[in-house]
């Protein structure tokens, strides 16, 4: 277990300001400017939260601002294996499924997939970063839900996931059930896992961290007994550390979306246009190509992206 922890720390937990070699793709830059914690998201109470504005290529104020700056400022993760992480096999370049999508957005708006300033932000900072104007978009395994829609706008869904429990092999924890009683269960502040466990903890002892990966390190060190997180993220963590495994079944159905400022409706429509093109082409689509490179090994049998739903106004 200690050896696995050392591997994770060496491969993933790198300083935010570490510069990567010039490989044509920038490393993460700029940590968070403040530490305001985003509110937890309770169960959805609105209808069809995944419905977003219809796609359009028409420029508005938000697109004009990005073009004037010459860069798309993207809030991302640099610690989520397969999603957004510093790929040491490629010289420390920022890589992953979410990063591919950021590059597609930048290419569409600015004509250059490398015209991006990446800002590594913790889970709890995703909403504040948008509200404070520190980033244009957040592409960071962010679940669309009603509470967050009060604070930010979302694109259509680009991936479907579900909450599940990650525990050490041989653990008595069997899933999101009574086996969690008196167990120290870790989750990231501001995550949907936090809302889930607040609503029904099964007698577990909550352990909150800023970043979801911090939970894996604590599990490796024996400081917690289990983790509740998206199975899409947990699958990547289990691939990093063979001493842990997903237990039980997913107990929610959740959709990731690109988050933006509520006032940036033109940007929302433009991102939805990008996603229309990104999904197009069946097995040869950019979405499926990125899935094959980054996720198929840890999340097999995914047939394709979720279908978009739209709303007017």
Short mmCIF file of C-alpha atoms in Angstrom, two decimals:
data_model
loop_
_atom_site.label_atom_id
_atom_site.label_comp_id
_atom_site.label_asym_id
_atom_site.label_seq_id
_atom_site.Cartn_x
_atom_site.Cartn_y
_atom_site.Cartn_z
CA UNK A 1 0.00 0.00 0.00
CA UNK A 2 2.82 2.41 0.84
CA UNK A 3 4.52 1.62 -2.46
CA UNK A 4 1.34 2.34 -4.36
CA UNK A 5 1.01 5.64 -2.54
CA UNK A 6 4.54 6.61 -3.50
CA UNK A 7 3.85 5.87 -7.14
CA UNK A 8 0.70 7.97 -7.10
CA UNK A 9 2.38 10.88 -5.38
CA UNK A 10 5.32 10.84 -7.77
CA UNK A 11 3.24 10.49 -10.90
CA UNK A 12 0.29 12.73 -10.15
CA UNK A 13 0.66 15.06 -7.19
CA UNK A 14 2.91 17.67 -8.80
CA UNK A 15 3.09 21.41 -8.04
CA UNK A 16 0.58 23.55 -9.91
CA UNK A 17 3.29 25.79 -11.31
CA UNK A 18 5.56 23.01 -12.62
CA UNK A 19 6.47 23.69 -16.22
CA UNK A 20 6.29 20.92 -18.79
CA UNK A 21 8.73 20.61 -21.68
CA UNK A 22 7.72 22.31 -24.92
CA UNK A 23 5.72 19.53 -26.53
CA UNK A 24 3.21 21.68 -28.39
CA UNK A 25 0.65 21.37 -25.59
CA UNK A 26 0.88 23.58 -22.50
CA UNK A 27 1.09 22.30 -18.94
CA UNK A 28 -1.31 23.47 -16.24
CA UNK A 29 -0.72 26.99 -14.99
CA UNK A 30 -2.18 29.33 -12.39
CA UNK A 31 -3.63 27.94 -9.18
CA UNK A 32 -6.86 29.24 -7.63
CA UNK A 33 -6.95 32.87 -6.55
CA UNK A 34 -9.25 32.26 -3.58
CA UNK A 35 -10.47 29.40 -1.42
CA UNK A 36 -14.22 30.00 -1.32
CA UNK A 37 -15.98 26.66 -1.08
CA UNK A 38 -18.78 26.02 -3.56
CA UNK A 39 -22.06 24.84 -2.05
CA UNK A 40 -22.93 21.19 -2.19
CA UNK A 41 -25.51 20.10 -4.72
CA UNK A 42 -28.64 18.44 -3.37
CA UNK A 43 -30.81 16.04 -5.31
CA UNK A 44 -32.26 17.46 -8.51
CA UNK A 45 -35.61 19.16 -8.19
CA UNK A 46 -35.89 20.79 -11.62
CA UNK A 47 -37.02 19.07 -14.79
CA UNK A 48 -34.50 17.97 -17.40
CA UNK A 49 -31.39 19.78 -16.07
CA UNK A 50 -29.31 18.37 -18.96
CA UNK A 51 -31.27 20.46 -21.52
CA UNK A 52 -29.09 23.29 -22.81
CA UNK A 53 -29.31 26.15 -25.32
CA UNK A 54 -29.43 25.24 -28.98
CA UNK A 55 -26.08 25.31 -30.82
CA UNK A 56 -25.02 28.37 -32.77
CA UNK A 57 -21.84 29.76 -34.34
CA UNK A 58 -22.94 33.39 -33.90
CA UNK A 59 -20.43 35.45 -31.94
CA UNK A 60 -21.55 37.45 -28.91
CA UNK A 61 -19.85 39.31 -26.10
CA UNK A 62 -18.23 36.25 -24.49
CA UNK A 63 -16.82 34.92 -27.78
CA UNK A 64 -15.61 38.41 -28.72
CA UNK A 65 -13.78 38.68 -25.40
CA UNK A 66 -12.05 35.31 -25.92
CA UNK A 67 -11.03 36.27 -29.46
CA UNK A 68 -9.69 39.63 -28.29
CA UNK A 69 -7.61 37.87 -25.64
CA UNK A 70 -6.38 35.31 -28.16
CA UNK A 71 -6.67 32.54 -25.57
CA UNK A 72 -9.39 30.36 -24.08
CA UNK A 73 -8.99 30.22 -20.29
CA UNK A 74 -10.01 26.75 -19.13
CA UNK A 75 -10.45 25.47 -15.59
CA UNK A 76 -9.31 21.85 -15.53
CA UNK A 77 -7.96 19.12 -13.30
CA UNK A 78 -4.35 18.01 -13.49
CA UNK A 79 -4.71 15.09 -11.07
CA UNK A 80 -7.48 12.91 -12.54
CA UNK A 81 -5.92 10.00 -14.42
CA UNK A 82 -7.34 9.66 -17.95
CA UNK A 83 -9.41 12.85 -17.63
CA UNK A 84 -7.05 15.73 -16.88
CA UNK A 85 -3.57 14.84 -15.64
CA UNK A 86 0.13 15.49 -16.12
CA UNK A 87 1.17 12.60 -18.36
CA UNK A 88 4.70 11.70 -17.31
CA UNK A 89 5.01 9.25 -20.20
CA UNK A 90 4.78 12.28 -22.49
CA UNK A 91 7.15 14.50 -20.58
CA UNK A 92 4.64 15.94 -18.12
CA UNK A 93 2.22 17.32 -20.70
CA UNK A 94 -1.38 17.96 -19.64
CA UNK A 95 -3.47 15.18 -21.16
CA UNK A 96 -6.80 13.37 -20.92
CA UNK A 97 -10.37 13.13 -22.20
CA UNK A 98 -11.38 16.53 -20.78
CA UNK A 99 -8.24 18.15 -22.19
CA UNK A 100 -9.05 16.87 -25.68
CA UNK A 101 -12.44 18.58 -25.43
CA UNK A 102 -10.86 21.87 -24.30
CA UNK A 103 -8.58 21.74 -27.33
CA UNK A 104 -11.56 21.16 -29.64
CA UNK A 105 -13.32 24.23 -28.20
CA UNK A 106 -10.20 26.38 -28.63
CA UNK A 107 -9.74 25.19 -32.20
CA UNK A 108 -13.32 26.08 -33.11
CA UNK A 109 -13.27 29.55 -31.53
CA UNK A 110 -9.66 30.59 -32.13
CA UNK A 111 -8.53 28.27 -34.93
CA UNK A 112 -5.77 26.82 -32.73
CA UNK A 113 -6.18 23.91 -30.29
CA UNK A 114 -3.14 25.15 -28.36
CA UNK A 115 -4.56 28.65 -27.78
CA UNK A 116 -5.47 27.78 -24.19
CA UNK A 117 -4.47 28.98 -20.75
CA UNK A 118 -5.07 26.08 -18.38
CA UNK A 119 -5.86 26.85 -14.77
CA UNK A 120 -5.77 23.92 -12.37
CA UNK A 121 -8.69 24.30 -9.95
CA UNK A 122 -9.90 22.04 -7.13
CA UNK A 123 -13.40 20.59 -7.13
CA UNK A 124 -14.64 23.21 -4.68
CA UNK A 125 -13.46 26.07 -6.92
CA UNK A 126 -15.24 25.18 -10.15
CA UNK A 127 -18.27 27.44 -9.58
CA UNK A 128 -16.40 30.37 -7.95
CA UNK A 129 -13.81 30.38 -10.75
CA UNK A 130 -16.58 30.98 -13.31
CA UNK A 131 -18.49 33.50 -11.21
CA UNK A 132 -15.33 35.52 -10.54
CA UNK A 133 -14.30 35.48 -14.21
CA UNK A 134 -11.06 33.60 -13.62
CA UNK A 135 -11.90 31.10 -16.36
CA UNK A 136 -14.07 31.04 -19.48
CA UNK A 137 -15.01 27.37 -19.22
CA UNK A 138 -14.67 24.56 -16.70
CA UNK A 139 -14.09 21.15 -18.25
CA UNK A 140 -13.48 19.03 -15.19
CA UNK A 141 -15.81 16.01 -14.86
CA UNK A 142 -18.48 18.41 -13.58
CA UNK A 143 -21.94 16.93 -13.11
CA UNK A 144 -24.90 18.92 -14.40
CA UNK A 145 -27.55 19.40 -11.70
CA UNK A 146 -30.26 21.82 -10.65
CA UNK A 147 -28.37 23.47 -7.81
CA UNK A 148 -25.40 24.26 -9.99
CA UNK A 149 -27.69 25.63 -12.69
CA UNK A 150 -28.60 28.38 -10.23
CA UNK A 151 -24.98 29.57 -10.37
CA UNK A 152 -23.53 28.58 -13.75
CA UNK A 153 -24.64 27.55 -17.24
CA UNK A 154 -23.90 24.16 -18.79
CA UNK A 155 -23.43 22.73 -22.24
CA UNK A 156 -25.23 19.59 -23.27
CA UNK A 157 -23.91 16.43 -21.61
CA UNK A 158 -20.68 14.99 -22.98
CA UNK A 159 -20.33 11.93 -20.71
CA UNK A 160 -22.52 9.76 -18.48
CA UNK A 161 -21.26 8.50 -15.12
CA UNK A 162 -22.60 7.40 -11.73
CA UNK A 163 -21.62 7.55 -8.07
CA UNK A 164 -19.92 4.45 -6.71
CA UNK A 165 -17.75 3.39 -3.76
CA UNK A 166 -14.01 2.79 -4.03
CA UNK A 167 -12.37 0.73 -1.27
CA UNK A 168 -9.28 -1.34 -0.60
CA UNK A 169 -9.39 -4.93 -1.79
CA UNK A 170 -10.45 -7.13 1.11
CA UNK A 171 -12.41 -4.31 2.74
CA UNK A 172 -15.71 -5.21 4.47
CA UNK A 173 -17.34 -2.32 2.56
CA UNK A 174 -19.68 -3.79 -0.05
CA UNK A 175 -21.07 -0.61 -1.64
CA UNK A 176 -23.27 2.36 -0.85
CA UNK A 177 -25.14 0.57 1.93
CA UNK A 178 -25.09 -0.23 5.65
CA UNK A 179 -21.53 -1.57 5.34
CA UNK A 180 -20.44 2.11 5.47
CA UNK A 181 -21.50 2.40 9.14
CA UNK A 182 -18.68 3.83 11.30
CA UNK A 183 -16.33 3.83 8.27
CA UNK A 184 -14.37 6.94 7.36
CA UNK A 185 -15.62 7.88 3.90
CA UNK A 186 -13.83 10.50 1.84
CA UNK A 187 -15.25 12.89 -0.78
CA UNK A 188 -14.35 16.22 -2.35
CA UNK A 189 -15.92 19.44 -1.09
CA UNK A 190 -18.56 20.75 -3.47
CA UNK A 191 -18.95 17.40 -5.22
CA UNK A 192 -22.14 15.48 -5.85
CA UNK A 193 -20.72 12.80 -3.54
CA UNK A 194 -20.86 15.30 -0.69
CA UNK A 195 -24.54 15.96 -1.37
CA UNK A 196 -25.25 12.23 -1.59
CA UNK A 197 -23.63 11.43 1.75
CA UNK A 198 -25.21 14.45 3.41
CA UNK A 199 -28.61 13.10 2.39
CA UNK A 200 -27.86 9.48 3.36
CA UNK A 201 -24.60 8.65 5.14
CA UNK A 202 -25.47 5.13 6.35
CA UNK A 203 -23.72 6.10 9.60
CA UNK A 204 -20.37 6.76 7.94
CA UNK A 205 -17.85 9.30 9.22
CA UNK A 206 -17.36 12.06 6.60
CA UNK A 207 -13.86 13.14 5.55
CA UNK A 208 -13.81 16.16 3.23
CA UNK A 209 -10.89 17.17 1.00
CA UNK A 210 -10.43 19.92 -1.64
CA UNK A 211 -9.54 17.56 -4.49
CA UNK A 212 -10.93 14.12 -5.18
CA UNK A 213 -7.46 12.63 -5.71
CA UNK A 214 -6.61 13.55 -2.10
CA UNK A 215 -9.09 10.83 -1.13
CA UNK A 216 -7.08 8.18 -2.96
CA UNK A 217 -3.90 9.20 -1.14
CA UNK A 218 -5.72 9.05 2.20
CA UNK A 219 -7.09 5.62 1.34
CA UNK A 220 -3.60 4.42 0.44
CA UNK A 221 -2.27 5.75 3.76
CA UNK A 222 -5.08 4.07 5.72
CA UNK A 223 -6.49 7.41 6.86
CA UNK A 224 -9.92 6.63 5.37
CA UNK A 225 -11.79 3.40 4.68
CA UNK A 226 -13.47 4.26 1.43
CA UNK A 227 -14.27 6.90 -1.16
CA UNK A 228 -17.52 7.95 -2.79
CA UNK A 229 -17.02 9.52 -6.21
CA UNK A 230 -17.98 9.22 -9.85
CA UNK A 231 -17.23 5.73 -11.14
CA UNK A 232 -15.63 7.31 -14.21
CA UNK A 233 -12.99 8.91 -11.98
CA UNK A 234 -12.72 5.95 -9.65
CA UNK A 235 -12.04 3.56 -12.53
CA UNK A 236 -8.97 5.59 -13.42
CA UNK A 237 -7.79 5.54 -9.82
CA UNK A 238 -8.25 1.78 -9.60
CA UNK A 239 -6.13 1.48 -12.74
CA UNK A 240 -3.39 3.47 -11.02
CA UNK A 241 -3.45 1.39 -7.86
CA UNK A 242 -4.27 -2.35 -8.07
CA UNK A 243 -4.80 -2.50 -4.29
CA UNK A 244 -8.15 -0.68 -4.57
CA UNK A 245 -11.36 -1.54 -6.38
CA UNK A 246 -14.87 -0.34 -7.12
CA UNK A 247 -17.45 -2.13 -4.94
CA UNK A 248 -21.20 -2.41 -5.30
CA UNK A 249 -22.98 -0.83 -8.25
CA UNK A 250 -23.38 2.78 -9.40
CA UNK A 251 -26.26 4.28 -7.43
CA UNK A 252 -26.84 7.48 -9.37
CA UNK A 253 -27.00 8.52 -13.01
CA UNK A 254 -25.05 11.69 -13.70
CA UNK A 255 -23.98 13.65 -16.77
CA UNK A 256 -20.85 15.75 -17.20
CA UNK A 257 -21.14 19.11 -18.94
CA UNK A 258 -18.90 22.05 -19.81
CA UNK A 259 -19.68 24.80 -17.29
CA UNK A 260 -19.68 28.50 -18.16
CA UNK A 261 -20.78 31.82 -16.70
CA UNK A 262 -24.55 32.25 -16.64
CA UNK A 263 -24.27 35.45 -18.71
CA UNK A 264 -22.24 33.82 -21.51
CA UNK A 265 -25.15 32.44 -23.55
CA UNK A 266 -23.27 32.88 -26.83
CA UNK A 267 -20.41 30.78 -25.47
CA UNK A 268 -22.84 28.08 -24.29
CA UNK A 269 -24.34 27.89 -27.78
CA UNK A 270 -20.89 27.80 -29.37
CA UNK A 271 -19.71 24.99 -27.10
CA UNK A 272 -22.88 23.06 -27.96
CA UNK A 273 -22.01 23.50 -31.64
CA UNK A 274 -18.54 22.12 -30.92
CA UNK A 275 -20.09 19.15 -29.13
CA UNK A 276 -22.42 18.48 -32.08
CA UNK A 277 -19.37 18.18 -34.33
CA UNK A 278 -17.41 16.28 -31.65
CA UNK A 279 -20.07 13.57 -31.40
CA UNK A 280 -20.61 13.27 -35.18
CA UNK A 281 -19.14 10.39 -37.16
CA UNK A 282 -20.11 7.32 -35.15
CA UNK A 283 -17.15 5.10 -34.27
CA UNK A 284 -14.82 7.51 -36.07
CA UNK A 285 -16.02 10.64 -34.27
CA UNK A 286 -13.59 12.81 -32.30
CA UNK A 287 -15.49 11.77 -29.16
CA UNK A 288 -14.97 8.05 -29.81
CA UNK A 289 -11.35 8.62 -30.81
CA UNK A 290 -10.65 10.39 -27.51
CA UNK A 291 -12.56 7.72 -25.59
CA UNK A 292 -10.45 5.02 -27.24
CA UNK A 293 -7.20 6.74 -26.34
CA UNK A 294 -8.00 7.72 -22.77
CA UNK A 295 -10.93 5.78 -21.31
CA UNK A 296 -11.65 2.48 -23.03
CA UNK A 297 -9.01 0.63 -21.00
CA UNK A 298 -10.59 1.66 -17.67
CA UNK A 299 -14.21 2.14 -18.77
CA UNK A 300 -14.89 -0.51 -21.41
CA UNK A 301 -18.19 -1.05 -23.24
CA UNK A 302 -19.21 2.59 -23.52
CA UNK A 303 -21.14 2.73 -26.78
CA UNK A 304 -20.89 6.46 -27.36
CA UNK A 305 -21.69 9.90 -25.98
CA UNK A 306 -25.03 10.76 -24.40
CA UNK A 307 -27.54 12.27 -26.79
CA UNK A 308 -28.01 16.03 -26.38
CA UNK A 309 -31.25 17.63 -25.27
CA UNK A 310 -32.06 21.28 -25.93
CA UNK A 311 -34.34 23.99 -24.62
CA UNK A 312 -35.42 27.34 -26.03
CA UNK A 313 -34.73 30.54 -24.14
#
